Each structure stands twice: as C-alpha cells, then as structure tokens.
mmCIF file of C-alpha atoms (C1' of nucleotides) in Angstrom:
data_model
loop_
_atom_site.group_PDB
_atom_site.id
_atom_site.type_symbol
_atom_site.label_atom_id
_atom_site.label_comp_id
_atom_site.label_asym_id
_atom_site.label_seq_id
_atom_site.Cartn_x
_atom_site.Cartn_y
_atom_site.Cartn_z
ATOM 1 C CA MET J 1 -15.113 31.310 18.705
ATOM 2 C CA THR J 2 -18.471 30.058 17.593
ATOM 3 C CA GLN J 3 -17.237 27.683 14.964
ATOM 4 C CA THR J 4 -15.768 24.759 16.753
ATOM 5 C CA PRO J 5 -16.479 22.997 19.961
ATOM 6 C CA GLY J 6 -13.251 22.536 21.817
ATOM 7 C CA LYS J 7 -9.776 23.707 22.392
ATOM 8 C CA PHE J 8 -7.706 21.883 19.854
ATOM 9 C CA VAL J 9 -9.502 22.321 16.564
ATOM 10 C CA SER J 10 -10.502 25.944 16.879
ATOM 11 C CA SER J 11 -6.931 27.123 17.108
ATOM 12 C CA TYR J 12 -5.272 24.516 14.926
ATOM 13 C CA LEU J 13 -3.413 26.121 12.045
ATOM 14 C CA LEU J 14 -4.563 23.620 9.435
ATOM 15 C CA TYR J 15 -8.145 24.064 10.538
ATOM 16 C CA LEU J 16 -7.859 27.849 10.470
ATOM 17 C CA LEU J 17 -6.496 27.733 6.949
ATOM 18 C CA ALA J 18 -9.082 25.275 5.641
ATOM 19 C CA ALA J 19 -11.953 27.050 7.341
ATOM 20 C CA SER J 20 -10.807 30.468 6.175
ATOM 21 C CA SER J 21 -10.513 29.244 2.633
ATOM 22 C CA GLU J 22 -13.928 27.661 2.797
ATOM 23 C CA ALA J 23 -15.533 30.700 4.386
ATOM 24 C CA ALA J 24 -13.970 33.096 1.931
ATOM 25 C CA SER J 25 -14.916 31.004 -1.092
ATOM 26 C CA HIS J 26 -18.374 29.906 -0.086
ATOM 27 C CA GLN J 27 -20.413 32.701 -1.601
ATOM 28 C CA PHE J 28 -18.410 33.094 -4.735
ATOM 29 C CA HIS J 29 -18.401 29.390 -5.420
ATOM 30 C CA ALA J 30 -22.178 29.437 -5.162
ATOM 31 C CA ARG J 31 -22.144 32.175 -7.774
ATOM 32 C CA VAL J 32 -19.834 30.111 -9.966
ATOM 33 C CA ARG J 33 -22.335 27.271 -9.844
ATOM 34 C CA GLU J 34 -25.138 29.671 -10.711
ATOM 35 C CA LEU J 35 -23.163 30.474 -13.826
ATOM 36 C CA GLY J 36 -23.249 26.793 -14.733
ATOM 37 C CA LEU J 37 -19.650 26.042 -13.799
ATOM 38 C CA ARG J 38 -18.230 23.733 -11.243
ATOM 39 C CA VAL J 39 -15.417 25.057 -9.098
ATOM 40 C CA PRO J 40 -12.700 22.997 -10.826
ATOM 41 C CA GLU J 41 -13.903 24.265 -14.183
ATOM 42 C CA TRP J 42 -13.746 27.826 -12.960
ATOM 43 C CA ARG J 43 -10.195 27.196 -11.825
ATOM 44 C CA VAL J 44 -9.245 25.970 -15.261
ATOM 45 C CA LEU J 45 -10.792 29.031 -16.857
ATOM 46 C CA ALA J 46 -8.907 31.289 -14.469
ATOM 47 C CA CYS J 47 -5.589 29.581 -15.207
ATOM 48 C CA LEU J 48 -6.133 29.787 -18.946
ATOM 49 C CA TYR J 49 -7.244 33.385 -18.616
ATOM 50 C CA ASP J 50 -3.782 34.067 -17.236
ATOM 51 C CA GLN J 51 -1.966 31.844 -19.669
ATOM 52 C CA ASP J 52 -3.616 30.075 -22.546
ATOM 53 C CA GLY J 53 -2.256 26.754 -23.747
ATOM 54 C CA LEU J 54 -1.226 25.271 -20.437
ATOM 55 C CA MET J 55 -0.636 21.526 -20.210
ATOM 56 C CA ILE J 56 -2.993 19.190 -18.376
ATOM 57 C CA THR J 57 -0.345 18.628 -15.721
ATOM 58 C CA GLN J 58 0.127 22.323 -15.147
ATOM 59 C CA LEU J 59 -3.583 22.940 -14.948
ATOM 60 C CA ALA J 60 -3.843 20.169 -12.406
ATOM 61 C CA ARG J 61 -1.081 21.624 -10.266
ATOM 62 C CA TYR J 62 -2.336 25.175 -10.386
ATOM 63 C CA SER J 63 -5.887 24.048 -9.725
ATOM 64 C CA LEU J 64 -4.775 21.945 -6.778
ATOM 65 C CA MET J 65 -5.993 18.630 -8.078
ATOM 66 C CA GLU J 66 -4.852 15.325 -9.523
ATOM 67 C CA GLN J 67 -3.898 14.875 -13.120
ATOM 68 C CA SER J 68 -6.408 12.170 -13.980
ATOM 69 C CA ARG J 69 -9.173 14.273 -12.554
ATOM 70 C CA MET J 70 -8.021 17.221 -14.633
ATOM 71 C CA THR J 71 -8.018 15.062 -17.747
ATOM 72 C CA ARG J 72 -11.708 14.377 -17.207
ATOM 73 C CA ILE J 73 -12.537 17.952 -16.369
ATOM 74 C CA VAL J 74 -10.892 19.078 -19.578
ATOM 75 C CA ASP J 75 -12.897 16.351 -21.377
ATOM 76 C CA GLN J 76 -16.103 17.890 -20.143
ATOM 77 C CA MET J 77 -15.078 21.444 -20.853
ATOM 78 C CA GLU J 78 -14.045 20.420 -24.336
ATOM 79 C CA LYS J 79 -17.404 18.713 -24.972
ATOM 80 C CA ARG J 80 -19.044 21.872 -23.781
ATOM 81 C CA GLY J 81 -17.015 23.975 -26.150
ATOM 82 C CA LEU J 82 -15.089 26.008 -23.589
ATOM 83 C CA VAL J 83 -11.635 24.669 -24.408
ATOM 84 C CA VAL J 84 -9.845 22.702 -27.117
ATOM 85 C CA ARG J 85 -6.891 20.370 -26.861
ATOM 86 C CA LYS J 86 -3.970 20.855 -29.201
ATOM 87 C CA SER J 87 -1.004 18.577 -29.213
ATOM 88 C CA ASP J 88 2.284 20.257 -28.547
ATOM 89 C CA GLU J 89 4.500 20.459 -31.596
ATOM 90 C CA GLY J 90 7.903 19.416 -30.415
ATOM 91 C CA ASP J 91 6.690 17.109 -27.670
ATOM 92 C CA GLY J 92 3.989 14.672 -28.628
ATOM 93 C CA ARG J 93 3.250 13.708 -25.067
ATOM 94 C CA ARG J 94 2.028 17.117 -24.140
ATOM 95 C CA VAL J 95 -1.493 18.344 -24.582
ATOM 96 C CA ARG J 96 -2.013 22.078 -24.680
ATOM 97 C CA VAL J 97 -5.376 23.332 -23.532
ATOM 98 C CA HIS J 98 -6.678 26.466 -25.200
ATOM 99 C CA LEU J 99 -9.743 28.560 -24.573
ATOM 100 C CA THR J 100 -12.278 28.706 -27.354
ATOM 101 C CA GLU J 101 -13.936 31.997 -28.123
ATOM 102 C CA ALA J 102 -16.799 31.032 -25.825
ATOM 103 C CA GLY J 103 -14.285 30.017 -23.186
ATOM 104 C CA GLN J 104 -12.502 33.353 -23.461
ATOM 105 C CA LYS J 105 -15.723 35.270 -23.082
ATOM 106 C CA LEU J 106 -16.796 33.209 -20.074
ATOM 107 C CA SER J 107 -13.407 33.331 -18.378
ATOM 108 C CA SER J 108 -13.200 37.115 -18.762
ATOM 109 C CA ASP J 109 -16.675 37.511 -17.352
ATOM 110 C CA VAL J 110 -16.086 35.283 -14.368
ATOM 111 C CA VAL J 111 -12.659 36.744 -13.660
ATOM 112 C CA GLU J 112 -14.325 40.146 -13.602
ATOM 113 C CA GLU J 113 -16.893 38.888 -11.112
ATOM 114 C CA ALA J 114 -14.115 37.309 -9.071
ATOM 115 C CA ARG J 115 -12.269 40.605 -8.913
ATOM 116 C CA GLU J 116 -15.358 42.385 -7.800
ATOM 117 C CA HIS J 117 -16.121 39.774 -5.190
ATOM 118 C CA GLU J 118 -12.573 40.033 -3.938
ATOM 119 C CA ARG J 119 -12.853 43.800 -3.619
ATOM 120 C CA THR J 120 -16.058 43.431 -1.646
ATOM 121 C CA LEU J 121 -14.517 40.802 0.565
ATOM 122 C CA LEU J 122 -11.379 42.780 1.260
ATOM 123 C CA SER J 123 -13.330 45.893 2.068
ATOM 124 C CA ALA J 124 -15.380 43.885 4.543
ATOM 125 C CA LEU J 125 -12.211 42.659 6.228
ATOM 126 C CA GLN J 126 -11.159 45.854 7.884
ATOM 127 C CA GLU J 127 -10.251 44.111 11.080
ATOM 128 C CA VAL J 128 -7.559 42.017 9.519
ATOM 129 C CA ASP J 129 -6.067 44.835 7.567
ATOM 130 C CA ALA J 130 -7.087 44.216 4.018
ATOM 131 C CA GLU J 131 -3.859 45.606 2.672
ATOM 132 C CA ARG J 132 -1.753 43.126 4.566
ATOM 133 C CA ILE J 133 -3.681 39.939 4.223
ATOM 134 C CA LYS J 134 -2.675 39.177 0.658
ATOM 135 C CA PRO J 135 1.039 39.879 1.031
ATOM 136 C CA SER J 136 0.996 37.837 4.223
ATOM 137 C CA LEU J 137 -0.630 34.927 2.479
ATOM 138 C CA GLU J 138 1.768 35.218 -0.428
ATOM 139 C CA ARG J 139 4.702 34.952 1.948
ATOM 140 C CA LEU J 140 3.005 32.152 3.823
ATOM 141 C CA LEU J 141 2.432 30.229 0.628
ATOM 142 C CA ASP J 142 5.980 30.748 -0.549
ATOM 143 C CA SER J 143 7.336 29.508 2.736
ATOM 144 C CA LEU J 144 5.043 26.524 2.741
ATOM 145 C CA ASN J 145 5.997 25.630 -0.786
ATOM 146 C CA SER J 146 9.689 25.801 -0.166
ATOM 147 C CA TRP J 147 9.312 23.849 3.026
ATOM 148 C CA ASN J 148 7.328 21.206 1.186
ATOM 149 C CA SER J 149 9.856 21.029 -1.628
ATOM 150 C CA ALA J 150 12.669 20.662 0.848
ATOM 151 C CA LYS J 151 10.819 17.739 2.413
ATOM 152 C CA GLN J 152 10.370 15.828 -0.832
ATOM 153 C CA MET B 1 5.980 33.415 -7.832
ATOM 154 C CA THR B 2 6.636 29.954 -9.108
ATOM 155 C CA GLN B 3 3.219 28.543 -8.461
ATOM 156 C CA THR B 4 0.932 30.048 -10.995
ATOM 157 C CA PRO B 5 1.303 31.236 -14.536
ATOM 158 C CA GLY B 6 -0.219 34.638 -14.840
ATOM 159 C CA LYS B 7 -1.266 37.760 -13.109
ATOM 160 C CA PHE B 8 -4.752 37.097 -11.891
ATOM 161 C CA VAL B 9 -4.610 33.743 -10.161
ATOM 162 C CA SER B 10 -1.338 34.136 -8.334
ATOM 163 C CA SER B 11 -2.539 37.106 -6.344
ATOM 164 C CA TYR B 12 -6.195 36.221 -6.041
ATOM 165 C CA LEU B 13 -7.254 36.014 -2.415
ATOM 166 C CA LEU B 14 -9.324 32.844 -2.803
ATOM 167 C CA TYR B 15 -6.447 31.148 -4.581
ATOM 168 C CA LEU B 16 -3.973 32.228 -1.934
ATOM 169 C CA LEU B 17 -6.194 30.835 0.793
ATOM 170 C CA ALA B 18 -6.893 27.541 -0.961
ATOM 171 C CA ALA B 19 -3.279 27.061 -1.971
ATOM 172 C CA SER B 20 -1.975 27.931 1.486
ATOM 173 C CA SER B 21 -4.369 25.499 3.075
ATOM 174 C CA GLU B 22 -3.375 22.806 0.626
ATOM 175 C CA ALA B 23 0.340 23.455 1.004
ATOM 176 C CA ALA B 24 0.172 23.529 4.782
ATOM 177 C CA SER B 25 -1.881 20.340 4.999
ATOM 178 C CA HIS B 26 -0.217 18.293 2.315
ATOM 179 C CA GLN B 27 2.401 16.530 4.378
ATOM 180 C CA PHE B 28 0.320 15.963 7.430
ATOM 181 C CA HIS B 29 -2.570 14.602 5.416
ATOM 182 C CA ALA B 30 -0.191 12.123 3.840
ATOM 183 C CA ARG B 31 0.753 11.081 7.366
ATOM 184 C CA VAL B 32 -2.924 10.778 8.286
ATOM 185 C CA ARG B 33 -3.391 8.371 5.384
ATOM 186 C CA GLU B 34 -0.348 6.414 6.483
ATOM 187 C CA LEU B 35 -2.132 5.952 9.774
ATOM 188 C CA GLY B 36 -5.036 4.369 7.894
ATOM 189 C CA LEU B 37 -7.350 7.355 8.143
ATOM 190 C CA ARG B 38 -8.869 9.502 5.481
ATOM 191 C CA VAL B 39 -8.808 13.223 6.044
ATOM 192 C CA PRO B 40 -12.529 13.515 6.823
ATOM 193 C CA GLU B 41 -12.193 10.743 9.394
ATOM 194 C CA TRP B 42 -9.311 12.534 11.024
ATOM 195 C CA ARG B 43 -11.442 15.667 11.201
ATOM 196 C CA VAL B 44 -14.158 13.751 12.965
ATOM 197 C CA LEU B 45 -11.678 12.342 15.449
ATOM 198 C CA ALA B 46 -10.302 15.820 16.105
ATOM 199 C CA CYS B 47 -13.767 17.262 16.707
ATOM 200 C CA LEU B 48 -14.704 14.452 19.056
ATOM 201 C CA TYR B 49 -11.364 14.761 20.810
ATOM 202 C CA ASP B 50 -12.433 18.280 21.671
ATOM 203 C CA GLN B 51 -16.007 17.416 22.464
ATOM 204 C CA ASP B 52 -17.358 13.917 22.534
ATOM 205 C CA GLY B 53 -20.980 13.271 21.624
ATOM 206 C CA LEU B 54 -21.390 15.834 18.871
ATOM 207 C CA MET B 55 -24.303 15.489 16.475
ATOM 208 C CA ILE B 56 -23.869 14.461 12.853
ATOM 209 C CA THR B 57 -24.842 17.952 11.772
ATOM 210 C CA GLN B 58 -22.288 19.576 14.023
ATOM 211 C CA LEU B 59 -19.562 17.223 12.896
ATOM 212 C CA ALA B 60 -20.418 18.062 9.299
ATOM 213 C CA ARG B 61 -20.236 21.783 9.933
ATOM 214 C CA TYR B 62 -17.003 21.664 11.892
ATOM 215 C CA SER B 63 -15.448 19.325 9.367
ATOM 216 C CA LEU B 64 -16.508 21.562 6.495
ATOM 217 C CA MET B 65 -18.615 19.013 4.691
ATOM 218 C CA GLU B 66 -22.183 18.061 3.874
ATOM 219 C CA GLN B 67 -24.421 16.242 6.246
ATOM 220 C CA SER B 68 -25.160 13.227 4.072
ATOM 221 C CA ARG B 69 -21.485 12.724 3.504
ATOM 222 C CA MET B 70 -20.857 12.898 7.222
ATOM 223 C CA THR B 71 -23.566 10.301 7.805
ATOM 224 C CA ARG B 72 -21.648 7.884 5.621
ATOM 225 C CA ILE B 73 -18.308 8.718 7.139
ATOM 226 C CA VAL B 74 -19.701 8.031 10.580
ATOM 227 C CA ASP B 75 -21.122 4.758 9.196
ATOM 228 C CA GLN B 76 -17.650 3.672 8.206
ATOM 229 C CA MET B 77 -16.018 4.803 11.392
ATOM 230 C CA GLU B 78 -18.658 2.976 13.362
ATOM 231 C CA LYS B 79 -18.113 -0.243 11.402
ATOM 232 C CA ARG B 80 -14.451 0.162 12.090
ATOM 233 C CA GLY B 81 -15.060 0.527 15.790
ATOM 234 C CA LEU B 82 -13.802 4.085 16.188
ATOM 235 C CA VAL B 83 -17.118 5.666 17.148
ATOM 236 C CA VAL B 84 -20.584 4.668 18.271
ATOM 237 C CA ARG B 85 -23.917 6.369 17.659
ATOM 238 C CA LYS B 86 -26.185 7.009 20.610
ATOM 239 C CA SER B 87 -29.580 8.549 20.242
ATOM 240 C CA ASP B 88 -30.080 11.737 22.167
ATOM 241 C CA GLU B 89 -32.416 11.362 25.108
ATOM 242 C CA GLY B 90 -34.705 14.334 24.918
ATOM 243 C CA ASP B 91 -34.584 14.703 21.164
ATOM 244 C CA GLY B 92 -35.107 11.557 19.161
ATOM 245 C CA ARG B 93 -33.976 13.124 15.924
ATOM 246 C CA ARG B 94 -30.484 13.697 17.114
ATOM 247 C CA VAL B 95 -27.685 11.191 16.879
ATOM 248 C CA ARG B 96 -24.783 11.674 19.229
ATOM 249 C CA VAL B 97 -21.459 10.354 18.055
ATOM 250 C CA HIS B 98 -19.086 9.093 20.713
ATOM 251 C CA LEU B 99 -15.540 7.854 20.526
ATOM 252 C CA THR B 100 -14.973 4.240 21.465
ATOM 253 C CA GLU B 101 -11.947 3.361 23.519
ATOM 254 C CA ALA B 102 -10.052 2.633 20.319
ATOM 255 C CA GLY B 103 -11.274 5.906 18.886
ATOM 256 C CA GLN B 104 -10.070 7.800 21.941
ATOM 257 C CA LYS B 105 -6.666 6.251 21.729
ATOM 258 C CA LEU B 106 -6.352 6.985 18.033
ATOM 259 C CA SER B 107 -7.643 10.527 18.291
ATOM 260 C CA SER B 108 -5.236 11.350 21.119
ATOM 261 C CA ASP B 109 -2.350 9.920 19.159
ATOM 262 C CA VAL B 110 -3.157 11.777 15.974
ATOM 263 C CA VAL B 111 -3.901 15.025 17.776
ATOM 264 C CA GLU B 112 -0.481 14.717 19.358
ATOM 265 C CA GLU B 113 1.103 14.253 15.957
ATOM 266 C CA ALA B 114 -0.897 17.169 14.618
ATOM 267 C CA ARG B 115 0.396 19.378 17.409
ATOM 268 C CA GLU B 116 3.908 18.362 16.710
ATOM 269 C CA HIS B 117 3.507 18.910 12.998
ATOM 270 C CA GLU B 118 2.037 22.329 13.697
ATOM 271 C CA ARG B 119 5.000 23.260 15.878
ATOM 272 C CA THR B 120 7.388 22.209 13.143
ATOM 273 C CA LEU B 121 5.448 24.114 10.551
ATOM 274 C CA LEU B 122 5.237 27.281 12.594
ATOM 275 C CA SER B 123 8.899 27.186 13.396
ATOM 276 C CA ALA B 124 9.631 26.878 9.680
ATOM 277 C CA LEU B 125 7.530 29.944 8.979
ATOM 278 C CA GLN B 126 9.788 32.538 10.439
ATOM 279 C CA GLU B 127 9.250 34.876 7.549
ATOM 280 C CA VAL B 128 5.593 35.281 8.183
ATOM 281 C CA ASP B 129 5.931 35.689 11.894
ATOM 282 C CA ALA B 130 4.733 32.458 13.376
ATOM 283 C CA GLU B 131 3.285 34.197 16.395
ATOM 284 C CA ARG B 132 1.003 36.350 14.341
ATOM 285 C CA ILE B 133 -0.233 33.994 11.684
ATOM 286 C CA LYS B 134 -2.720 32.147 13.871
ATOM 287 C CA PRO B 135 -4.300 35.199 15.514
ATOM 288 C CA SER B 136 -4.516 36.794 12.073
ATOM 289 C CA LEU B 137 -6.266 33.790 10.656
ATOM 290 C CA GLU B 138 -8.587 33.634 13.637
ATOM 291 C CA ARG B 139 -9.627 37.212 13.017
ATOM 292 C CA LEU B 140 -9.897 36.577 9.316
ATOM 293 C CA LEU B 141 -12.127 33.591 9.899
ATOM 294 C CA ASP B 142 -14.320 35.448 12.357
ATOM 295 C CA SER B 143 -14.760 38.295 9.914
ATOM 296 C CA LEU B 144 -15.517 35.938 7.072
ATOM 297 C CA ASN B 145 -18.035 34.058 9.126
ATOM 298 C CA SER B 146 -19.887 37.115 10.251
ATOM 299 C CA TRP B 147 -19.852 38.492 6.746
ATOM 300 C CA ASN B 148 -21.233 35.233 5.439
ATOM 301 C CA SER B 149 -23.913 35.110 8.118
ATOM 302 C CA ALA B 150 -24.933 38.650 7.325
ATOM 303 C CA LYS B 151 -25.286 37.661 3.694
ATOM 304 C CA GLN B 152 -27.624 34.731 4.349
ATOM 305 C "C1'" DT X 1 -54.821 19.975 20.357
ATOM 306 C "C1'" DT X 2 -53.624 19.428 15.902
ATOM 307 C "C1'" DA X 3 -52.033 20.622 11.389
ATOM 308 C "C1'" DA X 4 -48.074 22.608 9.345
ATOM 309 C "C1'" DA X 5 -43.398 23.703 9.378
ATOM 310 C "C1'" DA X 6 -38.815 22.810 10.839
ATOM 311 C "C1'" DA X 7 -34.951 19.977 12.138
ATOM 312 C "C1'" DA X 8 -31.954 15.787 12.146
ATOM 313 C "C1'" DT X 9 -30.611 11.898 9.870
ATOM 314 C "C1'" DA X 10 -30.594 8.505 6.237
ATOM 315 C "C1'" DT X 11 -30.641 6.766 1.532
ATOM 316 C "C1'" DG X 12 -31.043 5.797 -3.745
ATOM 317 C "C1'" DA X 13 -29.086 7.027 -7.830
ATOM 318 C "C1'" DA X 14 -26.199 9.738 -10.594
ATOM 319 C "C1'" DA X 15 -21.946 11.944 -10.911
ATOM 320 C "C1'" DT X 16 -17.438 12.624 -9.593
ATOM 321 C "C1'" DT X 17 -13.006 11.296 -7.718
ATOM 322 C "C1'" DT X 18 -9.343 8.190 -6.734
ATOM 323 C "C1'" DC X 19 -6.049 4.636 -7.551
ATOM 324 C "C1'" DA X 20 -3.499 1.849 -10.208
ATOM 325 C "C1'" DT X 21 -1.958 1.215 -14.446
ATOM 326 C "C1'" DA X 22 -1.884 1.430 -19.610
ATOM 327 C "C1'" DT X 23 -0.232 3.910 -23.618
ATOM 328 C "C1'" DA X 24 2.630 6.883 -26.087
ATOM 329 C "C1'" DT X 25 6.486 9.870 -26.561
ATOM 330 C "C1'" DA X 26 10.889 11.781 -25.110
ATOM 331 C "C1'" DA X 27 15.252 11.780 -22.704
ATOM 332 C "C1'" DT X 28 19.216 9.329 -20.913
ATOM 333 C "C1'" DG X 29 23.170 6.525 -20.872
ATOM 334 C "C1'" DA X 30 25.870 2.489 -21.908
ATOM 335 C "C1'" DT L 1 21.960 2.897 -31.501
ATOM 336 C "C1'" DC L 2 19.138 0.633 -28.370
ATOM 337 C "C1'" DA L 3 17.541 -0.448 -23.985
ATOM 338 C "C1'" DT L 4 16.055 1.873 -19.904
ATOM 339 C "C1'" DT L 5 13.976 5.340 -17.525
ATOM 340 C "C1'" DA L 6 11.171 9.366 -17.200
ATOM 341 C "C1'" DT L 7 7.307 12.202 -18.556
ATOM 342 C "C1'" DA L 8 2.521 13.289 -20.124
ATOM 343 C "C1'" DT L 9 -1.923 11.815 -20.671
ATOM 344 C "C1'" DA L 10 -5.723 8.611 -20.561
ATOM 345 C "C1'" DT L 11 -8.693 5.022 -18.696
ATOM 346 C "C1'" DG L 12 -11.131 1.019 -16.091
ATOM 347 C "C1'" DA L 13 -12.948 -0.035 -11.890
ATOM 348 C "C1'" DA L 14 -13.811 0.861 -7.217
ATOM 349 C "C1'" DA L 15 -14.896 4.204 -3.953
ATOM 350 C "C1'" DT L 16 -16.597 8.426 -2.623
ATOM 351 C "C1'" DT L 17 -19.469 12.502 -3.044
ATOM 352 C "C1'" DT L 18 -23.485 15.002 -4.355
ATOM 353 C "C1'" DC L 19 -28.263 15.947 -4.933
ATOM 354 C "C1'" DA L 20 -32.785 15.338 -4.096
ATOM 355 C "C1'" DT L 21 -35.781 13.509 -1.157
ATOM 356 C "C1'" DA L 22 -37.683 10.137 2.351
ATOM 357 C "C1'" DT L 23 -38.337 9.257 7.239
ATOM 358 C "C1'" DT L 24 -38.747 10.386 11.873
ATOM 359 C "C1'" DT L 25 -39.199 13.513 15.581
ATOM 360 C "C1'" DT L 26 -39.837 18.071 17.462
ATOM 361 C "C1'" DT L 27 -41.455 22.763 17.365
ATOM 362 C "C1'" DT L 28 -44.604 26.273 16.097
ATOM 363 C "C1'" DA L 29 -48.812 28.488 15.616
ATOM 364 C "C1'" DA L 30 -53.620 28.694 14.842
#
DNA sequence: TTAAAAAATATGAAATTTCATATATAATGA
DNA sequence: TCATTATATATGAAATTTCATATTTTTTAA
C-alpha cells in the first residue's frame, strides 16, 4: 500500500472509505469546477435533476451538508439563475427549490458527464468486480444508515 | 432506498462512496469532537501514530487535504502541545512533525477507540460480509489510485 | 559552477463553513 | 383556544478553508 505510512491508518475502515471516495471523485470534481460549479452546487443540481422542488433541508441531507450551509449555497445558485425558491403552499415554513431552465440544461449536461465518468471508472475497476461494487455499497450504506438511526 | 429522492443520485457510485464514508464516520467523528479534537487533527494524530516525524506534505496527502491547510492545522496542534516541528537535517525545506508526550498519549487513546468503534461497526455489518468489505475497499482504492496516477 | 527549475512550507486575503440563535410557521396538547 | 413545542429557514460572527503566491532550500542541467 503506497498511500499511507503505517499499519493502523492504511487498513482502517473509515480511512478506506474516505480515501476511496476522494480518489473516485477527484477527477470528476475537477471537471465540475471546470464547468464553473462547486461540488456542493453540483450535488444540488443532481438532487433536483432527480426530483425538482426539494426543500432546503432535504437538499442538505442528500448533499451531506448542514442546513445553514445549504441555505447559502441555494442563495448563490439563485443569484446565478440556476434555481428559484418557491414557498410551499400549505406549509409556509418550507422553501421549495426549483431548477430554472438554465439550471435544467446544466444539470442534464453534468448528469450526462457524470454517467459517462462513472462508466469509465467502473470499466477501469475490473479487479474489484465492477458489477458488484455498487450493490455492495448500496447494502453497506443501508446498513450504516440503519445502524446510525438505531443509535440516535 | 430512503436516502435520496430519485433515480440518478441514489445509485451513483460517487454518491454511494461519499454517503457511505459519511455514514460510517458520523458517530465516531462526533466522539472525536467530544474528545476536543477536530477531524483533521485526529487524522494527523493517526498518521503520526503510525509513523512519527512525517512531513507536512505527507500529512496533507494522507489526511486527504491541502498543504496550506495542513500547515495551519499543525500550527494549532503545536500551540496546543500535541506535536512539535523539527527541521529535517539534510533537507532544510522539510519540516518533520513529531508527537509530544501528550500527543502520543492522546493518539494512542483515540486509535484505541477507533479500533473499538471499527470492530463494533464491522460486527453490525453482517449483511455486507464484514470480512470482505475491507479487502474490497483496499482493492478499490488501489485501482482508483493507479487509475488516477495514470491520468495525471 | 551557476542559473533555472523544482520542492517544501508559509502566509495574506477572499471566500466559505460552522455554530449558535433568531424568525416565522405549524403542530400538539391541556 | 392558547400556550408550548417542534419544524424550516435564515443570519451574524467567528473560525476555517482556499487560492495564489512568497520564501527558502535543494536539485537539475548547461
């Protein structure tokens, strides 16, 4: 293992997960920045691509970040014309975030690039069995989430 | 899948990796903060636990962060008496970071907690085959790293 | 040997992120 | 109903992070 110096870190589950995530994302995140987006903004676009009109809180959870940070990211994306806020009829506390036309175009484009990058990545990962890695991670994530919920 | 709204994100490899890492680390990182450490500081302690006297640059790479950020994290840890800088004899550019006695004690303690947390976590992950997850991730990480190097 | 390039670290300034809390609305329960 | 609690979002201020670049030392190559 060329990545870490000693015995503990290089085989520590939390390190392996963080480092794998970082290594897998590195190139694509650079591409995202080339496209003039920051990673959190790309995450918002991806969430809204899947389901338009999500609440700030949901966007924050799905994008793995804090609510107040998401509020400011949505501020910036709104100023830039990628999304608009609409208040939820029926619950005045909620703010629904919608893609603008420009936001839709950009999110589709970047999602397409993400899919292509993912294909490339998976085809490069023959050793780990590309077909199994995603189902494995899905099960891992489910288990982790239920374990975490149980602990709350 | 309860985590994400739509079809793209919830099965996107980079999301699965980031979310798994986040979900796996969440509880332990909260514990790290209880112990008065920030996550990057804990990473430094873990690296130096494995190999004392690493350079700033190495610590940054192993801890998955930028060099200038690591410089400032080491500043703080030094002020706090957890590490000391020593200049490398033989290469005056290099700064070697060493654990103090307090730093050694703390790093051993937290590494021990990390090991215990990892055992708990792995034993909770029966569904994904605890014995295979780490070797799989090690292979995944190796593949990702060599793919990334090839791309540079 | 010496100029140029590379490597390691540090730092100023701008931007982002965090933390605590404010504000507004909705839900709950006596 | 009305007070209390919970939920959703926003915001000020402090802290951290990023980005570009300065500084110092070493390596390279002519």
